[in-house]
Tab-separated table of C-alpha atoms in Angstrom:
chain	number	residue	atom	x	y	z
A	1	UNK	CA	12.846	11.581	-30.370
A	2	UNK	CA	9.537	12.250	-28.619
A	3	UNK	CA	9.285	15.022	-26.100
A	4	UNK	CA	7.741	14.661	-22.674
A	5	UNK	CA	4.451	16.172	-23.886
A	6	UNK	CA	4.229	13.524	-26.684
A	7	UNK	CA	4.026	10.665	-24.118
A	8	UNK	CA	1.214	9.352	-21.938
A	9	UNK	CA	2.904	6.755	-19.717
A	10	UNK	CA	0.659	3.965	-18.306
A	11	UNK	CA	3.453	2.001	-16.661
A	12	UNK	CA	2.722	0.329	-13.298
A	13	UNK	CA	5.520	2.048	-11.474
A	14	UNK	CA	7.497	4.082	-10.910
A	15	UNK	CA	4.667	6.218	-12.249
A	16	UNK	CA	4.512	9.441	-14.220
A	17	UNK	CA	4.856	12.664	-12.216
A	18	UNK	CA	3.346	16.073	-13.115
A	19	UNK	CA	5.805	18.044	-15.171
A	20	UNK	CA	5.399	21.210	-13.178
A	21	UNK	CA	6.437	19.386	-9.969
A	22	UNK	CA	9.497	17.954	-11.673
A	23	UNK	CA	10.470	21.405	-12.998
A	24	UNK	CA	10.118	22.846	-9.511
A	25	UNK	CA	12.161	19.958	-8.035
A	26	UNK	CA	14.900	20.461	-10.585
A	27	UNK	CA	15.328	24.030	-9.292
A	28	UNK	CA	15.186	22.899	-5.683
A	29	UNK	CA	17.997	20.390	-6.357
A	30	UNK	CA	20.258	23.259	-7.311
A	31	UNK	CA	19.239	25.971	-4.919
A	32	UNK	CA	16.469	25.430	-2.386
A	33	UNK	CA	14.724	28.563	-1.089
A	34	UNK	CA	17.760	30.742	-1.953
A	35	UNK	CA	19.922	28.929	0.588
A	36	UNK	CA	22.709	28.321	-1.905
A	37	UNK	CA	22.390	24.569	-1.400
A	38	UNK	CA	20.220	22.039	-3.108
A	39	UNK	CA	17.531	20.334	-1.084
A	40	UNK	CA	19.354	16.998	-1.288
A	41	UNK	CA	22.445	18.720	0.268
A	42	UNK	CA	20.850	19.965	3.404
A	43	UNK	CA	21.229	18.061	6.596
A	44	UNK	CA	18.276	15.792	7.482
A	45	UNK	CA	18.777	17.111	11.042
A	46	UNK	CA	18.138	20.754	9.961
A	47	UNK	CA	15.010	22.759	10.775
A	48	UNK	CA	14.474	22.972	7.011
A	49	UNK	CA	14.215	19.187	6.835
A	50	UNK	CA	11.859	19.051	9.852
A	51	UNK	CA	9.677	21.716	8.259
A	52	UNK	CA	9.410	19.734	5.015
A	53	UNK	CA	8.507	16.570	6.886
A	54	UNK	CA	5.909	18.258	9.176
A	55	UNK	CA	4.250	20.080	6.273
A	56	UNK	CA	3.998	16.883	4.194
A	57	UNK	CA	2.446	15.075	7.231
A	58	UNK	CA	-0.091	17.836	7.647
A	59	UNK	CA	-1.012	17.843	3.981
A	60	UNK	CA	-1.344	14.058	3.898
A	61	UNK	CA	-3.547	14.176	6.970
A	62	UNK	CA	-5.672	16.787	5.238
A	63	UNK	CA	-5.930	14.907	1.967
A	64	UNK	CA	-6.976	11.673	3.639
A	65	UNK	CA	-8.814	13.108	6.659
A	66	UNK	CA	-6.482	11.216	8.973
A	67	UNK	CA	-7.768	11.452	12.570
A	68	UNK	CA	-5.628	12.989	15.291
A	69	UNK	CA	-5.054	9.631	17.004
A	70	UNK	CA	-2.943	8.389	14.078
A	71	UNK	CA	0.741	9.036	13.437
A	72	UNK	CA	2.427	9.380	10.016
A	73	UNK	CA	5.819	7.806	9.515
A	74	UNK	CA	8.227	8.225	6.542
A	75	UNK	CA	10.294	5.105	6.197
A	76	UNK	CA	12.502	3.249	3.708
A	77	UNK	CA	12.439	-0.288	2.331
A	78	UNK	CA	9.305	-0.031	0.160
A	79	UNK	CA	6.125	-2.002	0.403
A	80	UNK	CA	8.209	-5.237	0.622
A	81	UNK	CA	10.019	-3.881	3.663
A	82	UNK	CA	6.577	-3.316	5.237
A	83	UNK	CA	5.695	-7.046	4.700
A	84	UNK	CA	8.329	-7.562	7.376
A	85	UNK	CA	7.806	-4.489	9.458
A	86	UNK	CA	4.150	-5.111	10.010
A	87	UNK	CA	4.867	-8.655	11.265
A	88	UNK	CA	7.595	-7.429	13.606
A	89	UNK	CA	5.584	-4.597	15.061
A	90	UNK	CA	2.135	-6.137	15.404
A	91	UNK	CA	3.477	-9.440	16.683
A	92	UNK	CA	5.359	-7.389	19.214
A	93	UNK	CA	2.175	-5.546	20.162
A	94	UNK	CA	0.348	-8.868	20.489
A	95	UNK	CA	3.084	-10.223	22.818
A	96	UNK	CA	2.855	-6.993	24.873
A	97	UNK	CA	-0.922	-7.476	25.287
A	98	UNK	CA	-0.538	-11.104	26.257
A	99	UNK	CA	2.288	-10.313	28.647
A	100	UNK	CA	0.103	-7.754	30.409
A	101	UNK	CA	-2.775	-10.196	30.465
A	102	UNK	CA	-0.741	-12.921	32.041
A	103	UNK	CA	1.761	-11.005	34.209
A	104	UNK	CA	-0.561	-8.125	35.132
A	105	UNK	CA	1.375	-5.456	36.994
A	106	UNK	CA	4.008	-7.868	38.323
A	107	UNK	CA	7.370	-6.073	38.452
A	108	UNK	CA	10.736	-7.620	37.735
A	109	UNK	CA	12.252	-9.971	35.224
A	110	UNK	CA	9.996	-12.509	33.541
A	111	UNK	CA	12.587	-15.180	34.399
A	112	UNK	CA	11.680	-14.646	38.109
A	113	UNK	CA	8.140	-15.976	37.382
A	114	UNK	CA	8.789	-19.171	35.427
A	115	UNK	CA	5.121	-20.367	35.766
A	116	UNK	CA	3.895	-17.137	34.171
A	117	UNK	CA	6.607	-17.270	31.537
A	118	UNK	CA	5.418	-20.771	30.648
A	119	UNK	CA	1.888	-19.499	30.240
A	120	UNK	CA	3.113	-16.803	27.916
A	121	UNK	CA	5.146	-19.284	25.865
A	122	UNK	CA	2.062	-21.484	25.621
A	123	UNK	CA	-0.058	-18.600	24.409
A	124	UNK	CA	2.446	-17.836	21.646
A	125	UNK	CA	2.627	-21.493	20.719
A	126	UNK	CA	-1.152	-22.018	20.533
A	127	UNK	CA	-2.751	-18.630	19.839
A	128	UNK	CA	-0.396	-16.337	17.862
A	129	UNK	CA	-1.725	-15.980	14.305
A	130	UNK	CA	-1.459	-13.479	11.429
A	131	UNK	CA	-4.369	-13.564	8.967
A	132	UNK	CA	-3.741	-12.954	5.282
A	133	UNK	CA	-6.311	-12.308	2.575
A	134	UNK	CA	-4.486	-13.581	-0.475
A	135	UNK	CA	-6.056	-11.961	-3.610
A	136	UNK	CA	-3.047	-11.464	-5.876
A	137	UNK	CA	0.712	-11.540	-6.266
A	138	UNK	CA	1.541	-8.871	-3.662
A	139	UNK	CA	-0.588	-10.359	-0.861
A	140	UNK	CA	0.814	-13.742	-1.675
A	141	UNK	CA	4.394	-12.278	-1.215
A	142	UNK	CA	3.319	-10.641	2.047
A	143	UNK	CA	2.028	-13.948	3.413
A	144	UNK	CA	5.178	-15.736	2.247
A	145	UNK	CA	7.318	-13.192	4.181
A	146	UNK	CA	5.137	-13.693	7.277
A	147	UNK	CA	5.698	-17.385	7.046
A	148	UNK	CA	9.417	-16.945	6.561
A	149	UNK	CA	9.738	-14.830	9.660
A	150	UNK	CA	7.349	-16.721	11.998
A	151	UNK	CA	6.930	-20.202	10.516
A	152	UNK	CA	3.776	-21.668	9.016
A	153	UNK	CA	1.992	-22.518	12.251
A	154	UNK	CA	1.551	-18.821	12.994
A	155	UNK	CA	0.192	-17.901	9.519
A	156	UNK	CA	-3.419	-18.275	8.647
A	157	UNK	CA	-4.449	-17.850	5.017
A	158	UNK	CA	-8.004	-16.647	5.723
A	159	UNK	CA	-8.843	-16.700	2.054
A	160	UNK	CA	-6.945	-17.506	-1.174
A	161	UNK	CA	-8.649	-16.239	-4.312
A	162	UNK	CA	-7.024	-18.957	-6.440
A	163	UNK	CA	-9.068	-21.647	-4.774
A	164	UNK	CA	-12.277	-20.032	-5.932
A	165	UNK	CA	-11.013	-19.104	-9.372
A	166	UNK	CA	-9.573	-22.266	-10.970
A	167	UNK	CA	-6.074	-21.707	-9.556
A	168	UNK	CA	-5.684	-18.147	-10.810
A	169	UNK	CA	-6.077	-14.740	-9.251
A	170	UNK	CA	-8.750	-12.449	-10.608
A	171	UNK	CA	-11.496	-12.264	-7.930
A	172	UNK	CA	-12.054	-11.747	-4.227
A	173	UNK	CA	-13.861	-14.614	-2.432
A	174	UNK	CA	-17.124	-13.750	-0.701
A	175	UNK	CA	-16.486	-12.673	2.887
A	176	UNK	CA	-18.755	-15.425	4.135
A	177	UNK	CA	-16.015	-17.959	3.155
A	178	UNK	CA	-13.126	-16.190	4.983
A	179	UNK	CA	-11.681	-18.108	7.855
A	180	UNK	CA	-10.581	-15.360	10.251
A	181	UNK	CA	-8.749	-16.045	13.425
A	182	UNK	CA	-10.329	-15.094	16.798
A	183	UNK	CA	-7.471	-12.940	18.069
A	184	UNK	CA	-5.096	-12.379	15.174
A	185	UNK	CA	-2.078	-10.131	15.706
A	186	UNK	CA	-3.172	-8.532	12.440
A	187	UNK	CA	-5.341	-9.135	9.361
A	188	UNK	CA	-3.438	-8.087	6.253
A	189	UNK	CA	-4.818	-7.403	2.804
A	190	UNK	CA	-3.618	-5.581	-0.315
A	191	UNK	CA	-6.270	-3.044	-1.327
A	192	UNK	CA	-5.285	-3.022	-4.965
A	193	UNK	CA	-3.257	-5.776	-6.724
A	194	UNK	CA	-1.244	-4.122	-9.462
A	195	UNK	CA	-0.265	-7.370	-11.205
A	196	UNK	CA	-3.626	-8.991	-11.327
A	197	UNK	CA	-5.941	-5.956	-11.655
A	198	UNK	CA	-8.000	-6.724	-8.603
A	199	UNK	CA	-9.207	-4.058	-6.116
A	200	UNK	CA	-11.366	-4.274	-3.026
A	201	UNK	CA	-14.448	-2.201	-3.931
A	202	UNK	CA	-14.831	-1.066	-0.344
A	203	UNK	CA	-13.643	-1.817	3.206
A	204	UNK	CA	-14.580	-5.393	4.082
A	205	UNK	CA	-17.731	-5.531	6.220
A	206	UNK	CA	-16.374	-8.452	8.316
A	207	UNK	CA	-13.412	-6.328	9.355
A	208	UNK	CA	-15.340	-3.219	10.462
A	209	UNK	CA	-14.885	-2.130	14.088
A	210	UNK	CA	-17.622	-3.154	16.570
A	211	UNK	CA	-19.828	-0.509	18.151
A	212	UNK	CA	-17.647	-0.697	21.302
A	213	UNK	CA	-14.563	0.161	19.251
A	214	UNK	CA	-13.032	-3.278	19.338
A	215	UNK	CA	-12.490	-5.509	16.356
A	216	UNK	CA	-9.817	-6.967	14.101
A	217	UNK	CA	-6.441	-5.291	13.841
A	218	UNK	CA	-6.429	-4.470	10.130
A	219	UNK	CA	-3.377	-3.491	8.089
A	220	UNK	CA	-3.644	-2.691	4.442
A	221	UNK	CA	-1.110	-2.216	1.643
A	222	UNK	CA	-2.329	0.757	-0.412
A	223	UNK	CA	0.749	1.402	-2.393
A	224	UNK	CA	-1.009	1.604	-5.778
A	225	UNK	CA	-4.427	3.184	-4.950
A	226	UNK	CA	-3.689	5.564	-2.145
A	227	UNK	CA	-5.053	9.086	-2.851
A	228	UNK	CA	-7.425	7.707	-5.594
A	229	UNK	CA	-10.434	7.642	-3.332
A	230	UNK	CA	-11.712	8.451	0.125
A	231	UNK	CA	-10.912	5.753	2.670
A	232	UNK	CA	-12.172	5.080	6.209
A	233	UNK	CA	-8.850	5.553	7.943
A	234	UNK	CA	-10.407	4.918	11.413
A	235	UNK	CA	-11.144	1.309	10.364
A	236	UNK	CA	-7.493	0.536	10.037
A	237	UNK	CA	-4.773	-0.060	12.617
A	238	UNK	CA	-2.235	0.787	9.938
A	239	UNK	CA	-2.009	1.617	6.249
A	240	UNK	CA	1.309	1.584	4.282
A	241	UNK	CA	2.235	2.649	0.764
A	242	UNK	CA	5.243	3.239	-1.360
A	243	UNK	CA	5.408	6.719	-2.781
A	244	UNK	CA	6.177	5.780	-6.341
A	245	UNK	CA	2.604	5.336	-7.678
A	246	UNK	CA	0.490	8.348	-6.672
A	247	UNK	CA	2.599	10.308	-4.182
A	248	UNK	CA	6.112	10.900	-5.549
A	249	UNK	CA	9.346	9.143	-6.443
A	250	UNK	CA	10.840	5.837	-5.399
A	251	UNK	CA	12.622	5.994	-2.024
A	252	UNK	CA	10.180	6.530	0.800
A	253	UNK	CA	7.344	4.498	2.208
A	254	UNK	CA	4.602	5.968	4.308
A	255	UNK	CA	2.978	4.284	7.238
A	256	UNK	CA	-0.151	5.668	8.803
A	257	UNK	CA	-0.585	3.949	12.189
A	258	UNK	CA	-2.920	4.218	15.167
A	259	UNK	CA	-1.096	5.844	18.045
A	260	UNK	CA	-2.446	3.233	20.465
A	261	UNK	CA	0.235	0.886	18.894
A	262	UNK	CA	2.991	3.324	19.871
A	263	UNK	CA	4.335	4.466	23.171
A	264	UNK	CA	3.206	5.259	25.773
A	265	UNK	CA	0.112	3.093	25.168
A	266	UNK	CA	2.078	0.167	23.632
A	267	UNK	CA	5.805	-0.496	23.889
A	268	UNK	CA	7.589	-3.236	21.897
A	269	UNK	CA	8.707	-6.161	24.180
A	270	UNK	CA	12.351	-6.236	25.121
A	271	UNK	CA	14.506	-8.024	22.586
A	272	UNK	CA	15.478	-10.612	25.256
A	273	UNK	CA	11.802	-11.542	25.786
A	274	UNK	CA	11.159	-12.012	22.076
A	275	UNK	CA	14.227	-14.181	21.811
A	276	UNK	CA	12.976	-16.260	24.786
A	277	UNK	CA	9.725	-16.713	22.948
A	278	UNK	CA	11.621	-17.763	19.719
A	279	UNK	CA	10.154	-14.732	17.915
A	280	UNK	CA	12.026	-12.406	15.516
A	281	UNK	CA	13.398	-9.096	16.738
A	282	UNK	CA	12.934	-6.168	14.283
A	283	UNK	CA	15.792	-4.220	12.860
A	284	UNK	CA	15.626	-0.878	14.564
A	285	UNK	CA	14.890	0.985	11.257
A	286	UNK	CA	11.704	-1.125	10.878
A	287	UNK	CA	10.547	-0.562	14.404
A	288	UNK	CA	7.609	1.916	14.341
A	289	UNK	CA	8.291	2.999	17.862
A	290	UNK	CA	11.812	4.225	17.010
A	291	UNK	CA	10.739	5.948	13.809
A	292	UNK	CA	7.782	7.737	15.560
A	293	UNK	CA	9.912	8.833	18.471
A	294	UNK	CA	12.336	10.519	16.056
A	295	UNK	CA	9.775	12.078	13.726
A	296	UNK	CA	10.937	9.751	10.874
A	297	UNK	CA	14.547	10.807	11.410
A	298	UNK	CA	16.099	7.879	13.264
A	299	UNK	CA	18.418	7.378	10.283
A	300	UNK	CA	19.180	9.548	7.202
A	301	UNK	CA	15.940	10.043	5.378
A	302	UNK	CA	15.799	11.375	1.827
A	303	UNK	CA	14.352	14.835	2.390
A	304	UNK	CA	14.182	15.365	-1.374
A	305	UNK	CA	11.750	12.408	-1.738
A	306	UNK	CA	9.594	13.835	1.113
A	307	UNK	CA	9.648	17.241	-0.603
A	308	UNK	CA	8.375	15.695	-3.851
A	309	UNK	CA	5.567	13.993	-2.017
A	310	UNK	CA	4.747	17.226	-0.303
A	311	UNK	CA	4.481	19.035	-3.622
A	312	UNK	CA	2.232	16.293	-5.007
A	313	UNK	CA	-0.051	16.658	-2.010
A	314	UNK	CA	-0.209	20.420	-2.341
A	315	UNK	CA	-1.142	20.073	-6.002
A	316	UNK	CA	-3.996	17.721	-4.987
A	317	UNK	CA	-5.228	20.110	-2.401
A	318	UNK	CA	-5.146	23.006	-4.819
A	319	UNK	CA	-6.996	21.014	-7.503
A	320	UNK	CA	-9.764	19.483	-5.486
A	321	UNK	CA	-11.708	21.346	-2.763
A	322	UNK	CA	-13.039	17.996	-1.580
A	323	UNK	CA	-9.552	16.409	-1.680
A	324	UNK	CA	-9.440	12.650	-2.223
A	325	UNK	CA	-13.134	12.612	-3.161
A	326	UNK	CA	-12.455	14.995	-5.984
A	327	UNK	CA	-9.599	12.817	-7.277
A	328	UNK	CA	-11.865	9.755	-6.883
A	329	UNK	CA	-14.440	11.158	-9.316
A	330	UNK	CA	-11.741	11.728	-11.957
A	331	UNK	CA	-10.081	8.340	-11.395
A	332	UNK	CA	-13.460	6.566	-11.669
A	333	UNK	CA	-14.273	8.475	-14.884
A	334	UNK	CA	-10.946	7.587	-16.467
A	335	UNK	CA	-11.280	3.941	-15.556
A	336	UNK	CA	-14.826	3.834	-17.021
A	337	UNK	CA	-13.673	5.348	-20.312
A	338	UNK	CA	-11.057	2.645	-20.700
A	339	UNK	CA	-13.276	-0.246	-19.504
A	340	UNK	CA	-16.124	0.869	-21.777
A	341	UNK	CA	-13.838	0.860	-24.821
A	342	UNK	CA	-12.536	-2.610	-24.031
A	343	UNK	CA	-15.990	-4.040	-23.287
A	344	UNK	CA	-17.451	-2.608	-26.545
A	345	UNK	CA	-15.443	-5.206	-28.424
A	346	UNK	CA	-15.876	-8.567	-26.585
A	347	UNK	CA	-14.612	-10.450	-29.637
A	348	UNK	CA	-11.343	-8.473	-29.586
A	349	UNK	CA	-10.626	-7.927	-25.869
A	350	UNK	CA	-11.132	-9.834	-22.684
A	351	UNK	CA	-10.885	-8.215	-19.240
A	352	UNK	CA	-8.882	-10.557	-16.965
A	353	UNK	CA	-10.450	-10.005	-13.474
A	354	UNK	CA	-14.117	-10.368	-12.601
A	355	UNK	CA	-16.286	-7.252	-12.993
A	356	UNK	CA	-17.213	-6.916	-9.338
A	357	UNK	CA	-13.617	-6.644	-8.133
A	358	UNK	CA	-11.689	-5.317	-11.135
A	359	UNK	CA	-9.300	-2.546	-10.405
A	360	UNK	CA	-9.920	1.138	-11.282
A	361	UNK	CA	-6.180	1.628	-11.120
A	362	UNK	CA	-4.536	-1.270	-13.015
A	363	UNK	CA	-6.776	-2.267	-15.955
A	364	UNK	CA	-5.686	-5.669	-17.208
A	365	UNK	CA	-6.986	-7.202	-20.397
A	366	UNK	CA	-5.992	-9.575	-23.230
A	367	UNK	CA	-6.140	-8.825	-26.968
A	368	UNK	CA	-7.545	-11.802	-28.974
A	369	UNK	CA	-7.851	-10.134	-32.401
A	370	UNK	CA	-7.276	-12.627	-35.182
A	371	UNK	CA	-7.015	-15.572	-32.848
A	372	UNK	CA	-3.289	-15.271	-32.239
A	373	UNK	CA	-3.063	-13.553	-28.830
A	374	UNK	CA	0.723	-13.111	-28.871
A	375	UNK	CA	0.712	-11.466	-32.314
A	376	UNK	CA	-2.293	-9.359	-31.513
A	377	UNK	CA	-0.823	-8.025	-28.312
A	378	UNK	CA	2.499	-7.334	-29.946
A	379	UNK	CA	0.734	-5.307	-32.655
A	380	UNK	CA	-1.361	-3.490	-30.004
A	381	UNK	CA	1.806	-2.475	-28.104
A	382	UNK	CA	3.688	-1.438	-31.203
A	383	UNK	CA	0.851	0.704	-32.500
A	384	UNK	CA	-0.009	2.254	-29.153
A	385	UNK	CA	3.663	3.160	-28.542
A	386	UNK	CA	3.792	4.812	-31.987
A	387	UNK	CA	0.933	7.046	-30.798
A	388	UNK	CA	2.698	7.962	-27.541
A	389	UNK	CA	0.731	5.592	-25.376
A	390	UNK	CA	3.546	3.776	-23.488
A	391	UNK	CA	3.999	1.429	-20.557
A	392	UNK	CA	1.052	-0.799	-21.491
A	393	UNK	CA	2.717	-4.209	-21.400
A	394	UNK	CA	1.288	-6.447	-18.754
A	395	UNK	CA	3.313	-7.870	-15.860
A	396	UNK	CA	5.804	-10.565	-16.907
A	397	UNK	CA	3.971	-13.213	-14.785
A	398	UNK	CA	0.587	-12.548	-16.380
A	399	UNK	CA	1.203	-11.062	-19.836
A	400	UNK	CA	-1.443	-9.189	-21.688
A	401	UNK	CA	-2.094	-5.443	-21.529
A	402	UNK	CA	-2.114	-3.337	-18.338
A	403	UNK	CA	-3.037	0.352	-18.269
A	404	UNK	CA	-2.110	1.855	-14.891
A	405	UNK	CA	-4.593	4.720	-14.188
A	406	UNK	CA	-2.597	6.626	-11.577
A	407	UNK	CA	-3.463	10.155	-10.552
A	408	UNK	CA	-0.899	11.693	-12.860
A	409	UNK	CA	-2.662	10.271	-15.915
A	410	UNK	CA	-4.806	13.193	-17.177
A	411	UNK	CA	-8.369	12.700	-18.360
A	412	UNK	CA	-7.178	13.469	-21.866
A	413	UNK	CA	-4.693	10.580	-21.618
A	414	UNK	CA	-7.424	8.159	-20.735
A	415	UNK	CA	-9.584	9.492	-23.571
A	416	UNK	CA	-6.675	9.033	-25.985
A	417	UNK	CA	-6.179	5.445	-24.887
A	418	UNK	CA	-9.902	4.636	-25.106
A	419	UNK	CA	-9.997	6.050	-28.699
A	420	UNK	CA	-6.945	3.946	-29.594
A	421	UNK	CA	-8.537	0.756	-28.114
A	422	UNK	CA	-11.681	1.345	-30.294
A	423	UNK	CA	-9.660	2.163	-33.364
A	424	UNK	CA	-7.391	-0.867	-32.995
A	425	UNK	CA	-10.455	-3.116	-32.674
A	426	UNK	CA	-11.965	-1.784	-35.910
A	427	UNK	CA	-8.794	-1.554	-38.024
């Protein structure tokens, strides 16, 4: 049986974790800080739990240079839960803005002003839109959830990469072709598509804030490439990401949200008003307002999962003086090593996505050696596994090979994979 040191795991998630962090966590599960209790046994209402949460928030803010006017929330439900939560919360914020625009400072129940209530209903009917940039399987799922919650009339697919790529994902359409709404409740995109190997090379120009600070309300799913490069946090209204790729273990989801979307600046409309407008009311555990007010402790949060994330963040801060930028240089180098090996043998391998938008994180390619793709890929996977290179099988919907280049993959692991790719091609 192979030992942990014999394996370099390239699976898409849950991802590999540094061994030293797992060893520390194993001790913490038995007896945390000489308290006689394991970390998973301490109350989430304890000062110990609050300290772990606050330190993790501070370290994440340091790693990503998160401005002071943003809040960090630890939630549950994964990225899929956030497909719903973003709809609930940002539609609520849109309604709150429209209510203030129409009602002004009028006090009392909206039912007392039927003519104004009718204006608000008409605004919802005619103007409420969520824009989705559909560039892969996850953004497609996000848009489908938006449509399920709101109905198709409120969903605008501003771009669908399949229409520009023969019915398949693998590219990002030029921004000049995007059909963005004038006043969308939010513009959603997935920064890195793990299934299809597509990554936005930079923040979209058409979504950048205007000089006066106004502009689109942009929400991004960064579950698979967070902490792999420096990002312009100030350009986003919210970012969300599951922990299980680059931050920790499965169980927590992080939301970084601009405080202007939280009380006292913005409050979610009363549930009765949302029902009157035929709009969905969020479950309380998906309401950012409630989670922020309780420092992520509205319900029982897994403090152990937050602790793991905190240890990963501390390791990144110890390793790179320039934080995410330092990790970005290593991530880019690893990706280039693997792509160079694949591209050196065009008669053997074919990268699936276009070069301009191919992912640094999830490297997807087909093996065509001998003309029988299925047999060639089966042999590739068998031989790579024998050498301790595991988790390389592509997503079930796409097939092929997928090497997930998360932060826990060492440079030596990428070098070993690149060497194997070259050796397999010439064997």
